[in-house]
Each structure stands twice: as structure tokens, then as C-alpha cells.
């Protein structure tokens, strides 16, 4: 969108009439490493609640092809080189005193090599910063990898865990094992990185046992510095996602029931999903954890 907007503004400044041609997306994607650093010289950063923080990105798109997601259809993955990101962070650190970075990528670890190079570069350049971002669970991230991330100031990683059932994860095409999820949360938590987790309740193939597997996984990782456990608002059918476009493949009935999607055998309806969601929230409020676990709270939810 950046080039599209610049072309539009150039047309306005030159006095040319704005026509539909300005709204045609370029055929080539931007080289992320060629983009200039954000210019904050026009802003008084002290006007913001956290004047020491900025947003940045290591990449765009995602390396996965989860069936519930639409991003794979409109944003192909591409990343920045670690050196470019380091230069940007160092510039903002030295120019504006910014020492906290929110990486707004879909996932910061789409390229594990470049993420580690960034982490090692932060340490080498002695940049006293903290940072956080979204990530995928990945078996290749071992304890030493997490130690390098922590040394670079990694404060929190937000994972799309989705389910504790291996069968459901496979149906989602998550490309990850339950063991890898547990290991990542354990290793990250052990070095002091806070774990924020997101879950999908009521995927079409999730049955009572699959839901129980999810609760069991949450219980096993409850003491691994869980900063946030978010069960969401139950499984939604996003326009364009594989699960939406190929409903029959996922046992989804072509017509709505109770104004919501349902499986053809009526074993997964809006009512089933809402019961599971409330059960999940009650479960979270009863966890005996060493760290703070946050979930949506409602009056009398425990009763």
C-alpha cells in the first residue's frame, strides 16, 4: 500500500486529476529493505503514553497455510535482513531514545536465521532495548535459541497455539506438534520471556476429546510465565479461508443453524462452541498459577 499511496499523493501535488489508475496495485511487491526508516521528527513523542516505544516489522505475510486464515491468499511472505532492522532500531534508539519495539509482523520468526542474527546484533551493538511480537511455535527453537532472544531484550512472544489436540492441529494445517508447543512455552518461560497464547475453540473437527486435550495442555503449561491466555470468541469462518471455501471437506453444513455455521452431523453448533468457551473461561479462573493468567471475565462466571 505504501507505493500506491505515494503515487496518489504525487498526482494530487502535481495537480493531476485523481483517477482510478491511482488505485491499481503495483505488479511488483516492495523490497522491505529499501524502505526508509520512519521519521518521528515531526512528532512530540512525549505526548504518547509510552514515549519510548515504536512499532516496526521484520517481515510481512506468513510462512504457514493454516486453513482458517485468509492472509495466505493476499500477502506472500517476505522478510527483511537483520542488518537493516538493526540499523533502524539503532537509529531510533540513538536519535529519539526509543528503547521498546513492538514488532507488528504476523510472525517474527518466519525466518529463524534472520531473527537470531537480529538478536545477536542487538547484543553486539549494545542496544539496551526490549521488544515483543507475534510468533509461531517451531520445534527448531531450542533453549539456546530462546536464550539469545532474551539476551537481546525479548520481553514477550504472542503465539497462535490454537489447540492442544494433535489431530485438530493437523486438520488446521498448523505444521506443528503439541510437543513443540509445550517445549517452546517451557523454554521461553524458563529464560524469562512472557508467553501470550491465543486459542481457537470449536474448530469443525474438534470433538469433546479434542477440547479436553486443549484444557489439558493449558494445565501442563500453566507455570511457564503465561502472561495471557485468550480463548477468543469461538471459531469463525473468515471469508476466503480454506475452511470457508471448502465447507464440505470440513463437514460444514451449507446452511446456517441458529444464525451460525454448524457441522453436518450437528455435533458442533453455536451452542456447543459457547458452552466450550464458557468452560474454558471458568477453567482459566481456577488455574493455580505462579504467574498472572488473563482471560475474559464476566460476573458470576465461576458459578
Short mmCIF file of N, CA, C and O in Angstrom, two decimals, residues 65-68 161-163 167-175 200 203 205 235 250:
data_model
loop_
_atom_site.label_atom_id
_atom_site.label_comp_id
_atom_site.label_asym_id
_atom_site.label_seq_id
_atom_site.Cartn_x
_atom_site.Cartn_y
_atom_site.Cartn_z
N UNK A 65 0.19 -22.03 6.17
CA UNK A 65 -1.01 -22.03 5.34
C UNK A 65 -2.18 -22.62 6.13
O UNK A 65 -2.86 -23.55 5.69
N UNK A 66 -2.41 -22.07 7.31
CA UNK A 66 -3.49 -22.55 8.17
C UNK A 66 -4.83 -22.38 7.46
O UNK A 66 -5.09 -21.33 6.84
N UNK A 67 -5.69 -23.36 7.56
CA UNK A 67 -6.92 -23.38 6.77
C UNK A 67 -7.93 -22.34 7.24
O UNK A 67 -8.86 -22.01 6.49
N UNK A 68 -7.78 -21.82 8.46
CA UNK A 68 -8.75 -20.84 8.98
C UNK A 68 -8.34 -19.41 8.67
O UNK A 68 -9.08 -18.47 8.99
N UNK A 161 -1.43 -20.63 19.37
CA UNK A 161 -1.35 -22.06 19.68
C UNK A 161 -2.53 -22.80 19.07
O UNK A 161 -2.40 -23.86 18.48
N UNK A 162 -3.73 -22.26 19.24
CA UNK A 162 -5.00 -22.73 18.66
C UNK A 162 -5.59 -23.95 19.35
O UNK A 162 -6.76 -23.94 19.71
N UNK A 163 -4.83 -25.03 19.54
CA UNK A 163 -5.42 -26.25 20.08
C UNK A 163 -4.37 -27.11 20.75
O UNK A 163 -3.18 -27.04 20.42
N UNK A 167 -4.59 -33.99 16.50
CA UNK A 167 -5.47 -34.24 15.36
C UNK A 167 -6.06 -32.94 14.83
O UNK A 167 -6.10 -32.71 13.61
N UNK A 168 -6.51 -32.06 15.72
CA UNK A 168 -7.07 -30.78 15.30
C UNK A 168 -6.00 -29.89 14.69
O UNK A 168 -6.23 -29.23 13.66
N UNK A 169 -4.82 -29.87 15.28
CA UNK A 169 -3.71 -29.09 14.72
C UNK A 169 -3.39 -29.54 13.30
O UNK A 169 -3.13 -28.72 12.42
N UNK A 170 -3.40 -30.85 13.09
CA UNK A 170 -3.14 -31.37 11.74
C UNK A 170 -4.24 -30.97 10.77
O UNK A 170 -3.97 -30.62 9.62
N UNK A 171 -5.50 -31.01 11.23
CA UNK A 171 -6.62 -30.61 10.37
C UNK A 171 -6.54 -29.12 10.03
O UNK A 171 -6.97 -28.69 8.96
N UNK A 172 -5.99 -28.34 10.94
CA UNK A 172 -5.81 -26.90 10.70
C UNK A 172 -4.64 -26.61 9.78
O UNK A 172 -4.47 -25.48 9.32
N UNK A 173 -3.79 -27.62 9.53
CA UNK A 173 -2.53 -27.46 8.79
C UNK A 173 -1.59 -26.48 9.50
O UNK A 173 -0.92 -25.65 8.86
N UNK A 174 -1.53 -26.60 10.82
CA UNK A 174 -0.65 -25.74 11.59
C UNK A 174 0.82 -26.07 11.38
O UNK A 174 1.70 -25.21 11.57
N UNK A 175 1.11 -27.32 11.05
CA UNK A 175 2.50 -27.69 10.82
C UNK A 175 3.34 -27.68 12.08
O UNK A 175 4.53 -27.33 12.03
N UNK A 200 -8.22 -21.34 19.48
CA UNK A 200 -9.45 -21.38 18.69
C UNK A 200 -10.35 -22.47 19.27
O UNK A 200 -9.97 -23.64 19.30
N UNK A 203 -13.10 -25.58 16.40
CA UNK A 203 -12.77 -25.90 15.01
C UNK A 203 -13.68 -27.05 14.57
O UNK A 203 -14.05 -27.90 15.38
N UNK A 205 -13.51 -29.93 13.32
CA UNK A 205 -13.20 -31.31 13.69
C UNK A 205 -12.90 -31.47 15.18
O UNK A 205 -12.53 -32.57 15.61
N UNK A 235 -14.63 -20.38 17.01
CA UNK A 235 -14.23 -20.48 15.61
C UNK A 235 -15.16 -19.70 14.68
O UNK A 235 -16.37 -19.89 14.70
N UNK A 250 -14.68 -29.98 5.30
CA UNK A 250 -14.56 -29.87 6.75
C UNK A 250 -15.87 -30.18 7.48
O UNK A 250 -16.06 -29.79 8.63
#
